[in-house]
């Protein structure tokens, strides 16, 4: 009966009703985005054009010099390049480690063992980030677990420490972001039909050939999606570089944090944030065609 009433409604009125229903369902989500994302972004954009930090009772002066900081302050360009290097190293290592792990999970495990391995993979998500990073200082410092293990194997070896170095930053970031790569690659790897691999093996293809010719191309959408999920937040990270890198851990994330918390130069911090946002958008635009070709955006 209800279906007959629906059919008797003119098509324009029915579309208008469906449109209002869709708008009502989307309203909470878009309202949340407006309050939590767009309004703070608009405030940051406004701050980025101020000459000094806004204070009650003081006049506002506008400038674009904050966006010209990369020209007037060359060290910021070096800091940005350091952030990009950290992002590339972290993303590359996560891909090298994460793709084989995802393939093993999807194709060589089942039942309870798969559930246990999944639990171990997502374990870093259940650990407080600050605790996780400080635990690495206990491992990487001189006299730490790594140094202790080295002297067990080679008793006369000199003191060994990776703390406050570039590799220490990479180790901490890989530990934090590796689950993103494994989970995204797992989604692609689990969708590969066994028939492709069986057909290749029946034609005499060995394991390396099966990997390069079948598994890697079909896992590419997950690999690219995971790379974007990792690279974008890593170039803006500040906790791991500051704690594990010490004085050499100066990245765009730490510079922006210092502008807001230590230097009280909100306009420069906001402008640097939007410059980083522009870099992220360029990365998305450059990778969108590859993702669409691989089916990751379909």
PDB file of C-alpha atoms in Angstrom:
ATOM      1  CA  UNK A   1       0.000   0.000   0.000  1.00  0.00           C
ATOM      2  CA  UNK A   2       2.797   2.395   0.929  1.00  0.00           C
ATOM      3  CA  UNK A   3       4.586   1.490  -2.299  1.00  0.00           C
ATOM      4  CA  UNK A   4       1.453   2.353  -4.314  1.00  0.00           C
ATOM      5  CA  UNK A   5       1.195   5.757  -2.582  1.00  0.00           C
ATOM      6  CA  UNK A   6       4.881   6.416  -3.361  1.00  0.00           C
ATOM      7  CA  UNK A   7       4.377   5.529  -7.018  1.00  0.00           C
ATOM      8  CA  UNK A   8       1.393   7.931  -7.306  1.00  0.00           C
ATOM      9  CA  UNK A   9       3.525  10.919  -6.192  1.00  0.00           C
ATOM     10  CA  UNK A  10       4.750  12.994  -9.179  1.00  0.00           C
ATOM     11  CA  UNK A  11       8.401  12.431 -10.032  1.00  0.00           C
ATOM     12  CA  UNK A  12       9.574  16.048  -9.281  1.00  0.00           C
ATOM     13  CA  UNK A  13       7.899  15.932  -5.849  1.00  0.00           C
ATOM     14  CA  UNK A  14       9.426  12.531  -5.177  1.00  0.00           C
ATOM     15  CA  UNK A  15      12.903  13.762  -6.095  1.00  0.00           C
ATOM     16  CA  UNK A  16      12.396  16.865  -3.933  1.00  0.00           C
ATOM     17  CA  UNK A  17      11.376  14.650  -0.990  1.00  0.00           C
ATOM     18  CA  UNK A  18      14.401  12.382  -1.496  1.00  0.00           C
ATOM     19  CA  UNK A  19      16.636  15.440  -1.687  1.00  0.00           C
ATOM     20  CA  UNK A  20      15.349  16.780   1.634  1.00  0.00           C
ATOM     21  CA  UNK A  21      15.747  13.356   3.237  1.00  0.00           C
ATOM     22  CA  UNK A  22      19.340  13.108   1.991  1.00  0.00           C
ATOM     23  CA  UNK A  23      20.095  16.635   3.234  1.00  0.00           C
ATOM     24  CA  UNK A  24      18.649  15.804   6.660  1.00  0.00           C
ATOM     25  CA  UNK A  25      20.844  12.694   6.923  1.00  0.00           C
ATOM     26  CA  UNK A  26      23.975  14.589   5.854  1.00  0.00           C
ATOM     27  CA  UNK A  27      23.315  17.662   8.010  1.00  0.00           C
ATOM     28  CA  UNK A  28      24.944  16.321  11.243  1.00  0.00           C
ATOM     29  CA  UNK A  29      28.094  15.262   9.409  1.00  0.00           C
ATOM     30  CA  UNK A  30      28.455  18.544   7.518  1.00  0.00           C
ATOM     31  CA  UNK A  31      27.597  20.520  10.648  1.00  0.00           C
ATOM     32  CA  UNK A  32      30.391  18.755  12.504  1.00  0.00           C
ATOM     33  CA  UNK A  33      32.816  19.404   9.636  1.00  0.00           C
ATOM     34  CA  UNK A  34      31.827  23.084   9.621  1.00  0.00           C
ATOM     35  CA  UNK A  35      32.437  23.506  13.361  1.00  0.00           C
ATOM     36  CA  UNK A  36      35.491  21.284  13.757  1.00  0.00           C
ATOM     37  CA  UNK A  37      37.335  21.777  10.468  1.00  0.00           C
ATOM     38  CA  UNK A  38      36.280  24.705   8.313  1.00  0.00           C
ATOM     39  CA  UNK A  39      35.839  27.368  11.011  1.00  0.00           C
ATOM     40  CA  UNK A  40      39.282  26.658  12.601  1.00  0.00           C
ATOM     41  CA  UNK A  41      40.832  26.634   9.127  1.00  0.00           C
ATOM     42  CA  UNK A  42      39.247  30.002   8.339  1.00  0.00           C
ATOM     43  CA  UNK A  43      40.593  31.388  11.623  1.00  0.00           C
ATOM     44  CA  UNK A  44      44.073  30.050  10.796  1.00  0.00           C
ATOM     45  CA  UNK A  45      43.875  31.593   7.320  1.00  0.00           C
ATOM     46  CA  UNK A  46      42.955  34.940   8.888  1.00  0.00           C
ATOM     47  CA  UNK A  47      45.877  34.712  11.351  1.00  0.00           C
ATOM     48  CA  UNK A  48      48.318  33.892   8.554  1.00  0.00           C
ATOM     49  CA  UNK A  49      47.835  37.370   7.026  1.00  0.00           C
ATOM     50  CA  UNK A  50      48.395  39.263  10.292  1.00  0.00           C
ATOM     51  CA  UNK A  51      51.633  41.064  11.018  1.00  0.00           C
ATOM     52  CA  UNK A  52      51.614  40.175  14.736  1.00  0.00           C
ATOM     53  CA  UNK A  53      49.672  37.794  16.938  1.00  0.00           C
ATOM     54  CA  UNK A  54      46.148  39.093  17.687  1.00  0.00           C
ATOM     55  CA  UNK A  55      45.739  40.557  21.159  1.00  0.00           C
ATOM     56  CA  UNK A  56      42.632  42.209  22.636  1.00  0.00           C
ATOM     57  CA  UNK A  57      42.670  45.999  22.251  1.00  0.00           C
ATOM     58  CA  UNK A  58      45.497  46.088  19.684  1.00  0.00           C
ATOM     59  CA  UNK A  59      44.968  47.140  16.048  1.00  0.00           C
ATOM     60  CA  UNK A  60      45.411  44.538  13.335  1.00  0.00           C
ATOM     61  CA  UNK A  61      47.909  44.967  10.497  1.00  0.00           C
ATOM     62  CA  UNK A  62      47.905  42.712   7.465  1.00  0.00           C
ATOM     63  CA  UNK A  63      50.844  41.383   5.442  1.00  0.00           C
ATOM     64  CA  UNK A  64      51.849  38.597   3.061  1.00  0.00           C
ATOM     65  CA  UNK A  65      55.403  38.392   4.377  1.00  0.00           C
ATOM     66  CA  UNK A  66      54.560  35.253   6.354  1.00  0.00           C
ATOM     67  CA  UNK A  67      54.030  33.429   3.060  1.00  0.00           C
ATOM     68  CA  UNK A  68      57.346  34.802   1.729  1.00  0.00           C
ATOM     69  CA  UNK A  69      59.233  33.276   4.671  1.00  0.00           C
ATOM     70  CA  UNK A  70      60.743  30.586   2.442  1.00  0.00           C
ATOM     71  CA  UNK A  71      62.433  33.341   0.433  1.00  0.00           C
ATOM     72  CA  UNK A  72      63.392  35.622   3.326  1.00  0.00           C
ATOM     73  CA  UNK A  73      64.468  32.772   5.641  1.00  0.00           C
ATOM     74  CA  UNK A  74      66.368  30.117   3.628  1.00  0.00           C
ATOM     75  CA  UNK A  75      66.716  27.825   6.650  1.00  0.00           C
ATOM     76  CA  UNK A  76      62.984  27.088   6.396  1.00  0.00           C
ATOM     77  CA  UNK A  77      63.585  25.580   2.957  1.00  0.00           C
ATOM     78  CA  UNK A  78      66.215  23.274   4.483  1.00  0.00           C
ATOM     79  CA  UNK A  79      63.775  22.340   7.265  1.00  0.00           C
ATOM     80  CA  UNK A  80      61.085  21.558   4.682  1.00  0.00           C
ATOM     81  CA  UNK A  81      63.515  19.359   2.730  1.00  0.00           C
ATOM     82  CA  UNK A  82      64.409  17.520   5.958  1.00  0.00           C
ATOM     83  CA  UNK A  83      60.698  16.884   6.570  1.00  0.00           C
ATOM     84  CA  UNK A  84      60.266  15.532   3.036  1.00  0.00           C
ATOM     85  CA  UNK A  85      63.335  13.270   3.437  1.00  0.00           C
ATOM     86  CA  UNK A  86      61.897  11.893   6.675  1.00  0.00           C
ATOM     87  CA  UNK A  87      58.563  11.308   4.915  1.00  0.00           C
ATOM     88  CA  UNK A  88      60.210   9.514   1.976  1.00  0.00           C
ATOM     89  CA  UNK A  89      62.381   7.285   4.178  1.00  0.00           C
ATOM     90  CA  UNK A  90      59.499   6.406   6.490  1.00  0.00           C
ATOM     91  CA  UNK A  91      57.098   5.701   3.625  1.00  0.00           C
ATOM     92  CA  UNK A  92      59.669   3.626   1.740  1.00  0.00           C
ATOM     93  CA  UNK A  93      60.555   1.475   4.744  1.00  0.00           C
ATOM     94  CA  UNK A  94      56.876   0.994   5.617  1.00  0.00           C
ATOM     95  CA  UNK A  95      56.260  -0.173   2.022  1.00  0.00           C
ATOM     96  CA  UNK A  96      59.214  -2.585   2.074  1.00  0.00           C
ATOM     97  CA  UNK A  97      58.116  -4.076   5.399  1.00  0.00           C
ATOM     98  CA  UNK A  98      54.358  -3.696   5.111  1.00  0.00           C
ATOM     99  CA  UNK A  99      53.665  -5.205   1.661  1.00  0.00           C
ATOM    100  CA  UNK A 100      55.261  -8.621   2.360  1.00  0.00           C
ATOM    101  CA  UNK A 101      53.571  -8.681   5.759  1.00  0.00           C
ATOM    102  CA  UNK A 102      50.188  -7.949   4.167  1.00  0.00           C
ATOM    103  CA  UNK A 103      50.715 -10.629   1.501  1.00  0.00           C
ATOM    104  CA  UNK A 104      51.649 -13.147   4.191  1.00  0.00           C
ATOM    105  CA  UNK A 105      48.562 -12.235   6.212  1.00  0.00           C
ATOM    106  CA  UNK A 106      46.226 -12.478   3.232  1.00  0.00           C
ATOM    107  CA  UNK A 107      47.589 -15.607   1.605  1.00  0.00           C
ATOM    108  CA  UNK A 108      49.480 -17.665   4.197  1.00  0.00           C
ATOM    109  CA  UNK A 109      47.476 -17.347   7.411  1.00  0.00           C
ATOM    110  CA  UNK A 110      43.985 -18.283   8.488  1.00  0.00           C
ATOM    111  CA  UNK A 111      41.841 -18.817  11.545  1.00  0.00           C
ATOM    112  CA  UNK A 112      43.157 -17.955  14.994  1.00  0.00           C
ATOM    113  CA  UNK A 113      46.732 -17.284  13.855  1.00  0.00           C
ATOM    114  CA  UNK A 114      45.462 -14.533  11.521  1.00  0.00           C
ATOM    115  CA  UNK A 115      43.466 -12.950  14.341  1.00  0.00           C
ATOM    116  CA  UNK A 116      46.502 -13.002  16.633  1.00  0.00           C
ATOM    117  CA  UNK A 117      48.706 -11.412  13.969  1.00  0.00           C
ATOM    118  CA  UNK A 118      46.106  -8.692  13.329  1.00  0.00           C
ATOM    119  CA  UNK A 119      46.041  -7.986  17.052  1.00  0.00           C
ATOM    120  CA  UNK A 120      49.819  -7.600  17.109  1.00  0.00           C
ATOM    121  CA  UNK A 121      49.722  -5.269  14.080  1.00  0.00           C
ATOM    122  CA  UNK A 122      47.205  -2.862  15.565  1.00  0.00           C
ATOM    123  CA  UNK A 123      48.831  -2.998  19.011  1.00  0.00           C
ATOM    124  CA  UNK A 124      50.669   0.344  18.472  1.00  0.00           C
ATOM    125  CA  UNK A 125      47.260   2.041  18.060  1.00  0.00           C
ATOM    126  CA  UNK A 126      46.383   1.012  21.636  1.00  0.00           C
ATOM    127  CA  UNK A 127      49.553   2.519  23.075  1.00  0.00           C
ATOM    128  CA  UNK A 128      49.860   6.172  24.004  1.00  0.00           C
ATOM    129  CA  UNK A 129      52.106   7.874  21.453  1.00  0.00           C
ATOM    130  CA  UNK A 130      54.231   9.613  24.077  1.00  0.00           C
ATOM    131  CA  UNK A 131      54.816   6.352  25.966  1.00  0.00           C
ATOM    132  CA  UNK A 132      55.684   4.620  22.698  1.00  0.00           C
ATOM    133  CA  UNK A 133      58.264   7.228  21.721  1.00  0.00           C
ATOM    134  CA  UNK A 134      59.896   7.393  25.163  1.00  0.00           C
ATOM    135  CA  UNK A 135      60.126   3.599  25.198  1.00  0.00           C
ATOM    136  CA  UNK A 136      62.279   3.864  22.078  1.00  0.00           C
ATOM    137  CA  UNK A 137      64.674   6.152  23.948  1.00  0.00           C
ATOM    138  CA  UNK A 138      65.230   3.289  26.413  1.00  0.00           C
ATOM    139  CA  UNK A 139      66.121   1.024  23.488  1.00  0.00           C
ATOM    140  CA  UNK A 140      68.257   3.374  21.371  1.00  0.00           C
ATOM    141  CA  UNK A 141      70.260   5.324  23.980  1.00  0.00           C
ATOM    142  CA  UNK A 142      73.775   4.495  25.134  1.00  0.00           C
ATOM    143  CA  UNK A 143      73.440   1.790  27.761  1.00  0.00           C
ATOM    144  CA  UNK A 144      69.971   0.902  26.449  1.00  0.00           C
ATOM    145  CA  UNK A 145      68.642  -2.441  25.305  1.00  0.00           C
ATOM    146  CA  UNK A 146      70.292  -2.258  21.859  1.00  0.00           C
ATOM    147  CA  UNK A 147      73.669  -1.348  23.384  1.00  0.00           C
ATOM    148  CA  UNK A 148      73.270  -4.121  25.964  1.00  0.00           C
ATOM    149  CA  UNK A 149      72.464  -6.728  23.277  1.00  0.00           C
ATOM    150  CA  UNK A 150      75.459  -5.604  21.196  1.00  0.00           C
ATOM    151  CA  UNK A 151      77.837  -6.050  24.130  1.00  0.00           C
ATOM    152  CA  UNK A 152      76.425  -9.500  24.818  1.00  0.00           C
ATOM    153  CA  UNK A 153      77.467 -10.517  21.303  1.00  0.00           C
ATOM    154  CA  UNK A 154      80.691  -8.433  21.117  1.00  0.00           C
ATOM    155  CA  UNK A 155      81.899  -7.786  24.699  1.00  0.00           C
ATOM    156  CA  UNK A 156      84.666  -5.354  23.703  1.00  0.00           C
ATOM    157  CA  UNK A 157      82.590  -3.227  21.344  1.00  0.00           C
ATOM    158  CA  UNK A 158      82.495   0.547  21.922  1.00  0.00           C
ATOM    159  CA  UNK A 159      79.379   2.185  23.316  1.00  0.00           C
ATOM    160  CA  UNK A 160      76.563   2.259  20.785  1.00  0.00           C
ATOM    161  CA  UNK A 161      73.745   4.780  20.606  1.00  0.00           C
ATOM    162  CA  UNK A 162      71.256   5.734  17.888  1.00  0.00           C
ATOM    163  CA  UNK A 163      69.398   8.256  20.005  1.00  0.00           C
ATOM    164  CA  UNK A 164      69.318  11.848  18.705  1.00  0.00           C
ATOM    165  CA  UNK A 165      70.072  10.751  15.147  1.00  0.00           C
ATOM    166  CA  UNK A 166      68.231  10.605  11.816  1.00  0.00           C
ATOM    167  CA  UNK A 167      67.812   6.771  11.972  1.00  0.00           C
ATOM    168  CA  UNK A 168      66.243   7.107  15.429  1.00  0.00           C
ATOM    169  CA  UNK A 169      63.560   9.406  14.018  1.00  0.00           C
ATOM    170  CA  UNK A 170      62.870   7.003  11.154  1.00  0.00           C
ATOM    171  CA  UNK A 171      62.632   4.001  13.514  1.00  0.00           C
ATOM    172  CA  UNK A 172      60.103   5.769  15.734  1.00  0.00           C
ATOM    173  CA  UNK A 173      57.986   6.904  12.789  1.00  0.00           C
ATOM    174  CA  UNK A 174      58.052   3.505  11.052  1.00  0.00           C
ATOM    175  CA  UNK A 175      56.892   1.873  14.271  1.00  0.00           C
ATOM    176  CA  UNK A 176      54.026   4.363  14.555  1.00  0.00           C
ATOM    177  CA  UNK A 177      52.798   4.283  10.945  1.00  0.00           C
ATOM    178  CA  UNK A 178      53.566   0.737   9.733  1.00  0.00           C
ATOM    179  CA  UNK A 179      50.055  -0.569  10.608  1.00  0.00           C
ATOM    180  CA  UNK A 180      48.524   1.856   8.079  1.00  0.00           C
ATOM    181  CA  UNK A 181      50.587   0.313   5.285  1.00  0.00           C
ATOM    182  CA  UNK A 182      49.902  -3.283   6.336  1.00  0.00           C
ATOM    183  CA  UNK A 183      46.150  -2.768   6.631  1.00  0.00           C
ATOM    184  CA  UNK A 184      45.740  -0.954   3.302  1.00  0.00           C
ATOM    185  CA  UNK A 185      47.928  -3.471   1.458  1.00  0.00           C
ATOM    186  CA  UNK A 186      46.014  -6.320   3.122  1.00  0.00           C
ATOM    187  CA  UNK A 187      42.748  -5.071   1.616  1.00  0.00           C
ATOM    188  CA  UNK A 188      44.252  -5.217  -1.881  1.00  0.00           C
ATOM    189  CA  UNK A 189      46.085  -8.494  -1.303  1.00  0.00           C
ATOM    190  CA  UNK A 190      43.004 -10.259   0.064  1.00  0.00           C
ATOM    191  CA  UNK A 191      41.080  -9.327  -3.103  1.00  0.00           C
ATOM    192  CA  UNK A 192      43.545 -11.161  -5.379  1.00  0.00           C
ATOM    193  CA  UNK A 193      41.952 -14.358  -6.596  1.00  0.00           C
ATOM    194  CA  UNK A 194      43.880 -17.579  -6.065  1.00  0.00           C
ATOM    195  CA  UNK A 195      43.250 -18.547  -9.687  1.00  0.00           C
ATOM    196  CA  UNK A 196      45.750 -15.960 -10.965  1.00  0.00           C
ATOM    197  CA  UNK A 197      48.555 -17.364  -8.828  1.00  0.00           C
ATOM    198  CA  UNK A 198      47.624 -20.971  -9.574  1.00  0.00           C
ATOM    199  CA  UNK A 199      47.537 -20.272 -13.316  1.00  0.00           C
ATOM    200  CA  UNK A 200      50.971 -18.642 -13.166  1.00  0.00           C
ATOM    201  CA  UNK A 201      52.452 -21.529 -11.203  1.00  0.00           C
ATOM    202  CA  UNK A 202      50.921 -24.075 -13.597  1.00  0.00           C
ATOM    203  CA  UNK A 203      52.770 -22.282 -16.412  1.00  0.00           C
ATOM    204  CA  UNK A 204      56.058 -22.646 -14.549  1.00  0.00           C
ATOM    205  CA  UNK A 205      56.365 -19.213 -12.901  1.00  0.00           C
ATOM    206  CA  UNK A 206      58.491 -19.197  -9.749  1.00  0.00           C
ATOM    207  CA  UNK A 207      57.771 -17.211  -6.594  1.00  0.00           C
ATOM    208  CA  UNK A 208      59.772 -14.052  -7.584  1.00  0.00           C
ATOM    209  CA  UNK A 209      58.014 -13.950 -10.962  1.00  0.00           C
ATOM    210  CA  UNK A 210      54.586 -14.419  -9.330  1.00  0.00           C
ATOM    211  CA  UNK A 211      55.374 -11.555  -6.962  1.00  0.00           C
ATOM    212  CA  UNK A 212      56.595  -9.087  -9.609  1.00  0.00           C
ATOM    213  CA  UNK A 213      54.107  -9.969 -12.343  1.00  0.00           C
ATOM    214  CA  UNK A 214      50.913 -10.646 -10.335  1.00  0.00           C
ATOM    215  CA  UNK A 215      50.957  -9.848  -6.630  1.00  0.00           C
ATOM    216  CA  UNK A 216      52.758  -6.498  -6.767  1.00  0.00           C
ATOM    217  CA  UNK A 217      50.690  -4.963  -9.629  1.00  0.00           C
ATOM    218  CA  UNK A 218      47.402  -6.102  -8.090  1.00  0.00           C
ATOM    219  CA  UNK A 219      48.473  -4.800  -4.652  1.00  0.00           C
ATOM    220  CA  UNK A 220      49.475  -1.406  -6.066  1.00  0.00           C
ATOM    221  CA  UNK A 221      46.250   0.464  -5.089  1.00  0.00           C
ATOM    222  CA  UNK A 222      46.715  -0.507  -1.443  1.00  0.00           C
ATOM    223  CA  UNK A 223      50.419   0.323  -1.592  1.00  0.00           C
ATOM    224  CA  UNK A 224      49.752   3.804  -2.980  1.00  0.00           C
ATOM    225  CA  UNK A 225      46.885   4.480  -0.563  1.00  0.00           C
ATOM    226  CA  UNK A 226      49.068   3.434   2.369  1.00  0.00           C
ATOM    227  CA  UNK A 227      51.934   5.605   1.118  1.00  0.00           C
ATOM    228  CA  UNK A 228      49.683   8.675   1.058  1.00  0.00           C
ATOM    229  CA  UNK A 229      48.234   7.869   4.490  1.00  0.00           C
ATOM    230  CA  UNK A 230      51.777   7.718   5.879  1.00  0.00           C
ATOM    231  CA  UNK A 231      53.644  10.424   3.957  1.00  0.00           C
ATOM    232  CA  UNK A 232      51.134  13.202   4.607  1.00  0.00           C
ATOM    233  CA  UNK A 233      51.114  13.040   8.440  1.00  0.00           C
ATOM    234  CA  UNK A 234      54.817  12.161   8.690  1.00  0.00           C
ATOM    235  CA  UNK A 235      56.033  15.381   7.046  1.00  0.00           C
ATOM    236  CA  UNK A 236      54.049  17.292   9.682  1.00  0.00           C
ATOM    237  CA  UNK A 237      55.035  15.147  12.666  1.00  0.00           C
ATOM    238  CA  UNK A 238      56.833  16.816  15.547  1.00  0.00           C
ATOM    239  CA  UNK A 239      56.758  14.460  18.563  1.00  0.00           C
ATOM    240  CA  UNK A 240      59.076  11.717  17.222  1.00  0.00           C
ATOM    241  CA  UNK A 241      61.585  14.154  15.630  1.00  0.00           C
ATOM    242  CA  UNK A 242      61.761  16.271  18.784  1.00  0.00           C
ATOM    243  CA  UNK A 243      62.166  13.388  21.284  1.00  0.00           C
ATOM    244  CA  UNK A 244      64.214  10.916  19.211  1.00  0.00           C
ATOM    245  CA  UNK A 245      66.100  13.436  17.061  1.00  0.00           C
ATOM    246  CA  UNK A 246      67.010  16.091  19.608  1.00  0.00           C
ATOM    247  CA  UNK A 247      68.759  19.049  17.993  1.00  0.00           C
ATOM    248  CA  UNK A 248      68.798  17.464  14.526  1.00  0.00           C
ATOM    249  CA  UNK A 249      65.068  16.705  14.687  1.00  0.00           C
ATOM    250  CA  UNK A 250      64.019  20.120  13.419  1.00  0.00           C
ATOM    251  CA  UNK A 251      61.157  19.627  10.969  1.00  0.00           C
ATOM    252  CA  UNK A 252      58.299  21.725   9.692  1.00  0.00           C
ATOM    253  CA  UNK A 253      56.114  20.238  12.410  1.00  0.00           C
ATOM    254  CA  UNK A 254      58.485  21.291  15.196  1.00  0.00           C
ATOM    255  CA  UNK A 255      58.942  24.762  13.673  1.00  0.00           C
ATOM    256  CA  UNK A 256      55.175  25.296  13.479  1.00  0.00           C
ATOM    257  CA  UNK A 257      54.723  24.081  17.049  1.00  0.00           C
ATOM    258  CA  UNK A 258      57.466  26.440  18.258  1.00  0.00           C
ATOM    259  CA  UNK A 259      55.833  29.403  16.509  1.00  0.00           C
ATOM    260  CA  UNK A 260      52.557  28.746  18.335  1.00  0.00           C
ATOM    261  CA  UNK A 261      53.866  27.712  21.764  1.00  0.00           C
ATOM    262  CA  UNK A 262      57.317  29.285  22.262  1.00  0.00           C
ATOM    263  CA  UNK A 263      57.743  32.246  19.878  1.00  0.00           C
ATOM    264  CA  UNK A 264      54.069  33.298  20.100  1.00  0.00           C
ATOM    265  CA  UNK A 265      54.242  34.111  16.376  1.00  0.00           C
ATOM    266  CA  UNK A 266      50.857  32.736  15.379  1.00  0.00           C
ATOM    267  CA  UNK A 267      50.796  34.399  11.933  1.00  0.00           C
ATOM    268  CA  UNK A 268      54.037  32.705  10.821  1.00  0.00           C
ATOM    269  CA  UNK A 269      52.923  29.362  12.287  1.00  0.00           C
ATOM    270  CA  UNK A 270      49.586  29.625  10.484  1.00  0.00           C
ATOM    271  CA  UNK A 271      51.235  30.562   7.178  1.00  0.00           C
ATOM    272  CA  UNK A 272      53.673  27.631   7.422  1.00  0.00           C
ATOM    273  CA  UNK A 273      50.723  25.342   8.161  1.00  0.00           C
ATOM    274  CA  UNK A 274      48.961  26.442   4.983  1.00  0.00           C
ATOM    275  CA  UNK A 275      52.154  26.020   2.973  1.00  0.00           C
ATOM    276  CA  UNK A 276      52.304  22.433   4.230  1.00  0.00           C
ATOM    277  CA  UNK A 277      48.638  22.014   3.366  1.00  0.00           C
ATOM    278  CA  UNK A 278      49.436  23.163  -0.179  1.00  0.00           C
ATOM    279  CA  UNK A 279      52.216  20.559  -0.398  1.00  0.00           C
ATOM    280  CA  UNK A 280      49.758  17.868   0.713  1.00  0.00           C
ATOM    281  CA  UNK A 281      47.204  18.955  -1.899  1.00  0.00           C
ATOM    282  CA  UNK A 282      49.881  18.847  -4.605  1.00  0.00           C
ATOM    283  CA  UNK A 283      50.744  15.300  -3.525  1.00  0.00           C
ATOM    284  CA  UNK A 284      47.076  14.301  -3.668  1.00  0.00           C
ATOM    285  CA  UNK A 285      46.678  15.846  -7.119  1.00  0.00           C
ATOM    286  CA  UNK A 286      49.802  14.097  -8.401  1.00  0.00           C
ATOM    287  CA  UNK A 287      48.741  10.708  -7.054  1.00  0.00           C
ATOM    288  CA  UNK A 288      45.032  10.931  -7.923  1.00  0.00           C
ATOM    289  CA  UNK A 289      45.550   9.789 -11.510  1.00  0.00           C
ATOM    290  CA  UNK A 290      47.597   6.766 -10.378  1.00  0.00           C
ATOM    291  CA  UNK A 291      45.031   5.883  -7.711  1.00  0.00           C
ATOM    292  CA  UNK A 292      42.168   6.191 -10.186  1.00  0.00           C
ATOM    293  CA  UNK A 293      44.010   4.055 -12.726  1.00  0.00           C
ATOM    294  CA  UNK A 294      44.650   1.434 -10.077  1.00  0.00           C
ATOM    295  CA  UNK A 295      41.066   1.486  -8.879  1.00  0.00           C
ATOM    296  CA  UNK A 296      41.767   2.855  -5.403  1.00  0.00           C
ATOM    297  CA  UNK A 297      39.432   5.811  -5.895  1.00  0.00           C
ATOM    298  CA  UNK A 298      36.625   3.897  -7.549  1.00  0.00           C
TER     299      UNK A 298
END
